[in-house]
Amino acid sequence: MLRSLVNADVLQTMPRSSDLQLNAYVLEFVRGLTLEHELGLTEVLQARVAAIREATEGLNEGMKISDMDLVRRSVYKLSELFRQISLQLDQDRHAIFDLAETAKSADSSMPLTQRYRRVLEAFDQYVEPMNQMMDSGPEGTFYHHLEDAERTLDFAAEQLMVQGALYSHRLQLRQVAHYAKELRRFGRQVAQQCADTLLPLRDELRQHNALSSAVSSLLGQVRKRGLRRTLSRMVPGSSLPLWRNERGFRLLLGDEVRGIMAAARNYEPQSVSFPQDLSAEAQDMLEQVDEAEIRKHLKRCLPVDSLLDWLKTHYSHLQDATLLRIFHDLQHEPAWPFEGTPCIKTTDLQTIRVLHYPHRMSSAS
């Protein structure tokens, strides 16, 4: 099993040792599923925010010299930076929550300075620099760079619309601009949540007893796994405590839905009569026409000045639909070279009147 895990690169050998360690990508994937991220570095976040300014300058330069390749590369770089910053902020938020829950659920006999040491370090090394970076004043860089990028993206989208650029390029610019707006809101929300979580622990090291530590640990597990899975995992086979209020769920149907269901239950498919199922009376209505004899008759009567009038004269006993079908079949056959006349003529059949240009034919091929 170890050999198969090593071959699959799930486990990796340590250099100059026989020990094994988890692959960093596997560890990161499991941490993402369990919301157990490590707190990132503000320097990495600041470097990505600074890279937004460089990508924005590249987008401005591309629009100025009408270099669409530079514009696309700058837009893709901005989109990737926005994605990385959003992912890091979400991971850091869960890491801050985990630090606070670990500190609250620690042993009450532990000294307060030792219990809240990581909380204080996280506030001084992460929350405080992040608040300074996200300050909306002149010292903050997060909002200013995002505002510049958002303004540049909107201007580029308008310019491409005026120039008649491809719709896919304009759509990409619009989506990245929406991403920048959402990232501004998300960054402000994460900074506020982190400050609200750690600031009370930093300003006031509350005294905890065994009960509050257990409650904090339980709430942390409920946040990650859910109430039902957490309690069933702690006490297998036991039901939820009595203080849990469980609401019933009933589905009520309106009168319109009831009517539709009743109509569906009483639905009977309609029978469709196919040609083989026609009655004898209906079959008698179908006319039997010897079209080969009609063609021979037409060939003997050439030349003909008007094909439709000739058919009416010699085959007036046929129905109008049958007569018109034969008329259209003859005029579209290449063996009968008909010529259209410029004069419009009216021909009265049995029940309808036809306004047409007479088809003349002098000989047949």
XYZ file of C-alpha atoms in Angstrom:
365
model
C 0.000 0.000 0.000
C 2.837 2.409 0.813
C 4.526 1.573 -2.472
C 1.331 2.272 -4.427
C 0.860 5.595 -2.623
C 4.454 6.566 -3.394
C 4.046 5.593 -7.055
C 0.843 7.668 -7.212
C 2.799 10.615 -5.724
C 0.394 10.854 -2.794
C 3.346 10.192 -0.477
C 6.837 11.522 -1.113
C 10.152 10.340 0.294
C 12.163 12.703 2.432
C 15.633 13.576 1.146
C 18.451 11.482 2.687
C 15.931 9.509 4.741
C 13.437 6.655 4.506
C 10.626 8.729 6.012
C 7.552 9.665 4.004
C 5.523 12.853 3.849
C 2.225 13.845 2.240
C 2.337 15.593 -1.105
C 1.848 19.332 -0.633
C -0.968 19.434 -3.177
C -2.802 16.566 -1.452
C -2.384 18.286 1.897
C -3.698 21.552 0.471
C -6.695 19.752 -1.076
C -7.602 18.064 2.231
C -7.234 21.344 4.085
C -9.577 22.947 1.597
C -12.192 20.241 2.238
C -11.877 20.393 6.036
C -11.459 24.198 6.215
C -8.189 23.751 8.106
C -6.040 26.258 6.226
C -2.819 27.716 7.514
C -2.719 31.479 7.927
C -1.043 33.056 4.910
C 1.509 35.851 4.781
C 0.490 39.451 4.323
C 3.617 39.963 2.211
C 2.225 37.577 -0.406
C -1.095 39.415 -0.394
C 0.661 42.772 -0.696
C 2.770 41.509 -3.605
C -0.358 40.368 -5.465
C -2.055 43.690 -4.822
C 1.016 45.473 -6.193
C 0.893 43.225 -9.256
C -2.636 44.529 -9.933
C -1.144 47.976 -10.561
C 1.360 46.563 -13.065
C -1.358 44.658 -14.927
C -3.533 47.785 -14.980
C -0.684 49.801 -16.483
C -0.228 47.102 -19.130
C -3.955 47.303 -19.957
C -3.733 51.095 -20.309
C -0.695 50.767 -22.557
C -2.427 48.152 -24.727
C -5.502 50.345 -25.189
C -3.340 53.361 -26.006
C -1.416 51.631 -28.822
C -4.385 49.403 -29.855
C -2.479 46.196 -29.090
C -5.202 43.596 -28.520
C -2.686 40.897 -27.611
C -1.346 43.036 -24.763
C -4.894 43.864 -23.697
C -5.880 40.186 -23.529
C -2.735 39.259 -21.587
C -3.291 42.086 -19.099
C -6.961 41.167 -18.612
C -6.057 37.509 -18.060
C -3.384 38.530 -15.542
C -5.883 40.699 -13.654
C -8.408 37.860 -13.598
C -5.811 35.435 -12.248
C -4.684 37.925 -9.569
C -8.273 38.533 -8.483
C -8.831 34.774 -8.214
C -5.660 34.215 -6.176
C -6.422 37.107 -3.807
C -9.998 35.943 -3.294
C -8.826 32.395 -2.567
C -6.171 33.572 -0.104
C -8.636 35.829 1.723
C -11.098 32.968 2.099
C -8.389 30.611 3.381
C -7.049 33.212 5.814
C -10.551 33.826 7.136
C -11.008 30.141 7.990
C -7.516 30.048 9.509
C -8.394 33.009 11.767
C -11.620 31.310 12.833
C -9.697 28.128 13.645
C -7.141 30.052 15.720
C -9.890 31.697 17.739
C -11.726 28.401 18.297
C -8.508 26.642 19.346
C -7.699 29.398 21.826
C -11.204 29.407 23.299
C -11.353 25.611 23.644
C -7.882 25.269 25.237
C -7.437 23.979 28.758
C -8.601 26.541 31.301
C -5.624 25.759 33.525
C -3.236 26.993 30.829
C -1.910 30.522 31.375
C -3.778 33.133 29.391
C -0.669 34.468 27.688
C 0.232 30.996 26.459
C -3.342 30.184 25.393
C -3.760 33.390 23.355
C -0.170 33.607 22.083
C -1.035 32.547 18.507
C -4.056 34.843 18.525
C -1.916 37.839 19.449
C 0.707 36.899 16.845
C -1.971 36.556 14.161
C -3.444 39.936 15.027
C -0.088 41.722 14.995
C 1.356 39.962 11.936
C -1.766 39.599 9.767
C -4.886 41.479 10.834
C -3.195 44.800 11.571
C -1.174 44.914 8.288
C -4.232 43.791 6.332
C -6.351 46.558 7.870
C -3.675 49.090 6.942
C -3.533 47.757 3.379
C -7.333 47.803 3.041
C -7.721 51.276 4.502
C -9.768 53.475 2.183
C -7.569 56.450 3.020
C -4.450 57.593 1.180
C -2.285 54.989 2.937
C -4.323 52.006 1.764
C -3.307 50.248 -1.434
C -5.973 47.531 -1.812
C -8.932 49.763 -2.652
C -6.939 52.241 -4.717
C -5.425 49.578 -6.977
C -8.766 47.806 -7.359
C -10.543 51.082 -8.160
C -7.933 51.915 -10.808
C -8.236 48.427 -12.315
C -12.044 48.598 -12.277
C -12.064 52.053 -13.877
C -9.593 50.935 -16.563
C -11.604 47.788 -17.335
C -14.837 49.758 -17.714
C -13.131 52.302 -19.998
C -11.572 49.525 -22.089
C -14.955 47.802 -22.453
C -16.550 51.040 -23.667
C -13.714 51.642 -26.142
C -13.951 48.123 -27.538
C -17.695 48.526 -27.936
C -17.160 51.751 -29.901
C -14.469 50.114 -32.044
C -16.696 47.102 -32.753
C -14.416 44.509 -31.181
C -15.357 40.872 -30.764
C -18.145 40.144 -28.329
C -16.005 37.552 -26.513
C -13.335 40.203 -25.761
C -15.916 42.669 -24.442
C -17.566 39.940 -22.374
C -14.223 38.990 -20.823
C -13.550 42.610 -19.845
C -17.025 42.957 -18.332
C -16.659 39.759 -16.297
C -13.246 40.771 -14.919
C -14.651 44.216 -14.013
C -17.492 42.535 -12.080
C -14.867 40.339 -10.381
C -13.006 43.481 -9.252
C -16.186 44.975 -7.761
C -16.962 41.730 -5.939
C -13.380 41.462 -4.638
C -13.592 44.917 -3.071
C -16.699 43.888 -1.159
C -15.277 40.510 -0.214
C -11.993 41.994 1.034
C -13.815 44.483 3.228
C -16.027 41.690 4.607
C -13.081 39.359 5.389
C -11.122 42.133 7.099
C -14.142 43.027 9.245
C -14.779 39.380 10.197
C -11.143 38.774 11.136
C -11.017 41.938 13.232
C -14.299 41.116 14.962
C -13.019 37.625 15.759
C -9.567 38.472 17.135
C -10.034 41.965 18.527
C -12.119 40.894 21.554
C -9.546 38.216 22.385
C -6.723 40.695 22.096
C -8.322 43.519 24.023
C -9.813 41.426 26.767
C -8.349 38.008 27.699
C -11.486 36.544 29.211
C -11.336 33.909 31.902
C -12.599 30.546 30.675
C -13.668 27.543 32.616
C -13.978 23.918 31.504
C -17.578 24.363 30.333
C -16.872 27.348 28.073
C -13.828 25.568 26.604
C -15.912 22.512 25.749
C -18.681 24.653 24.259
C -16.207 26.554 22.093
C -14.637 23.307 20.854
C -18.073 21.855 20.095
C -19.171 24.987 18.208
C -16.009 24.823 16.124
C -16.762 21.236 15.100
C -20.392 22.134 14.343
C -19.239 24.958 12.055
C -17.077 22.554 10.058
C -19.145 19.344 10.035
C -22.702 20.354 10.869
C -24.792 19.702 13.970
C -26.113 16.232 13.145
C -22.780 14.748 11.999
C -20.884 16.267 14.934
C -23.162 14.887 17.637
C -23.540 11.471 15.972
C -19.739 11.282 15.706
C -19.233 12.118 19.366
C -21.889 9.676 20.685
C -22.553 7.009 17.995
C -26.131 5.831 17.816
C -27.495 8.570 20.034
C -30.124 11.062 19.021
C -29.852 14.822 19.233
C -30.328 16.463 22.668
C -33.747 17.542 23.812
C -32.988 21.232 23.515
C -32.797 20.902 19.758
C -35.893 22.349 18.132
C -36.735 20.441 14.976
C -39.219 21.947 12.547
C -41.455 19.776 10.468
C -41.736 20.216 6.738
C -44.980 19.967 4.842
C -45.539 20.520 1.166
C -48.826 22.269 0.417
C -50.223 22.284 -3.091
C -52.362 25.067 -4.507
C -55.611 24.593 -6.399
C -53.909 25.090 -9.761
C -51.369 22.340 -9.054
C -54.152 20.029 -7.883
C -56.065 20.679 -11.104
C -53.009 19.890 -13.215
C -52.403 16.665 -11.282
C -56.036 15.621 -11.634
C -55.947 16.292 -15.372
C -52.735 14.272 -15.656
C -54.243 11.291 -13.849
C -57.333 11.303 -16.095
C -55.365 11.863 -19.283
C -56.220 9.591 -22.167
C -54.067 9.723 -25.312
C -55.850 10.541 -28.530
C -55.771 7.964 -31.260
C -54.185 9.015 -34.548
C -55.506 7.481 -37.739
C -52.732 6.410 -40.079
C -53.306 5.767 -43.791
C -53.558 2.017 -43.300
C -56.286 2.560 -40.671
C -58.574 4.632 -42.902
C -62.104 3.435 -43.363
C -63.466 2.169 -46.668
C -65.480 5.377 -47.114
C -62.365 7.497 -46.719
C -60.464 5.322 -49.165
C -63.237 5.791 -51.747
C -62.665 9.561 -51.541
C -59.100 9.143 -52.836
C -59.053 9.551 -56.600
C -57.341 7.011 -58.787
C -55.558 8.908 -61.592
C -53.579 7.396 -64.456
C -50.862 10.034 -64.697
C -48.982 8.169 -67.409
C -52.047 8.383 -69.672
C -52.355 12.121 -68.891
C -48.761 12.658 -70.003
C -49.360 10.744 -73.251
C -52.518 12.788 -73.882
C -50.628 16.026 -73.256
C -47.887 14.988 -75.673
C -50.454 14.286 -78.411
C -52.133 17.688 -77.893
C -48.952 19.798 -78.181
C -48.622 22.728 -78.561
C -50.532 23.954 -75.464
C -50.928 27.650 -74.591
C -51.976 27.182 -70.951
C -51.311 23.970 -69.061
C -53.829 24.632 -66.258
C -56.618 25.475 -68.700
C -55.845 22.353 -70.723
C -56.094 20.193 -67.582
C -59.399 21.857 -66.645
C -60.800 21.291 -70.153
C -59.943 17.595 -70.423
C -60.007 16.520 -66.753
C -62.588 18.766 -65.140
C -64.033 15.764 -63.264
C -60.966 15.637 -61.000
C -60.891 17.431 -57.671
C -59.166 20.799 -57.426
C -56.401 19.442 -55.156
C -55.670 16.572 -57.547
C -55.702 18.853 -60.572
C -53.297 21.340 -58.936
C -50.977 18.552 -57.834
C -50.718 17.224 -61.387
C -50.209 20.774 -62.649
C -47.267 21.389 -60.277
C -45.723 17.987 -60.976
C -45.765 18.563 -64.744
C -44.324 22.079 -64.663
C -41.366 20.970 -62.485
C -40.413 17.978 -64.625
C -37.400 18.615 -66.875
C -38.971 16.578 -69.705
C -41.626 19.259 -70.185
C -39.993 22.571 -71.192
C -42.734 25.028 -70.227
C -42.405 28.764 -70.866
C -44.066 31.347 -68.654
C -46.099 34.100 -70.294
C -46.045 37.718 -69.014
C -49.843 38.039 -68.926
C -51.830 37.108 -65.812
C -54.859 34.903 -66.309
C -57.696 33.706 -64.039
C -58.913 30.112 -64.169
C -62.020 28.935 -62.291
C -61.862 25.373 -61.043
C -64.646 23.529 -59.228
C -64.395 25.372 -55.879
C -61.445 27.771 -56.164
C -60.207 30.432 -58.555
C -56.535 30.457 -59.534
C -54.665 33.616 -60.553
C -51.587 32.515 -62.514
C -49.221 33.111 -65.402
C -50.104 30.559 -68.127
C -47.490 27.918 -68.867
C -46.982 27.392 -72.583
C -45.306 24.374 -74.191
C -44.701 23.691 -77.846
C -42.755 20.415 -77.756
C -41.606 17.729 -75.301
C -38.149 16.184 -74.974
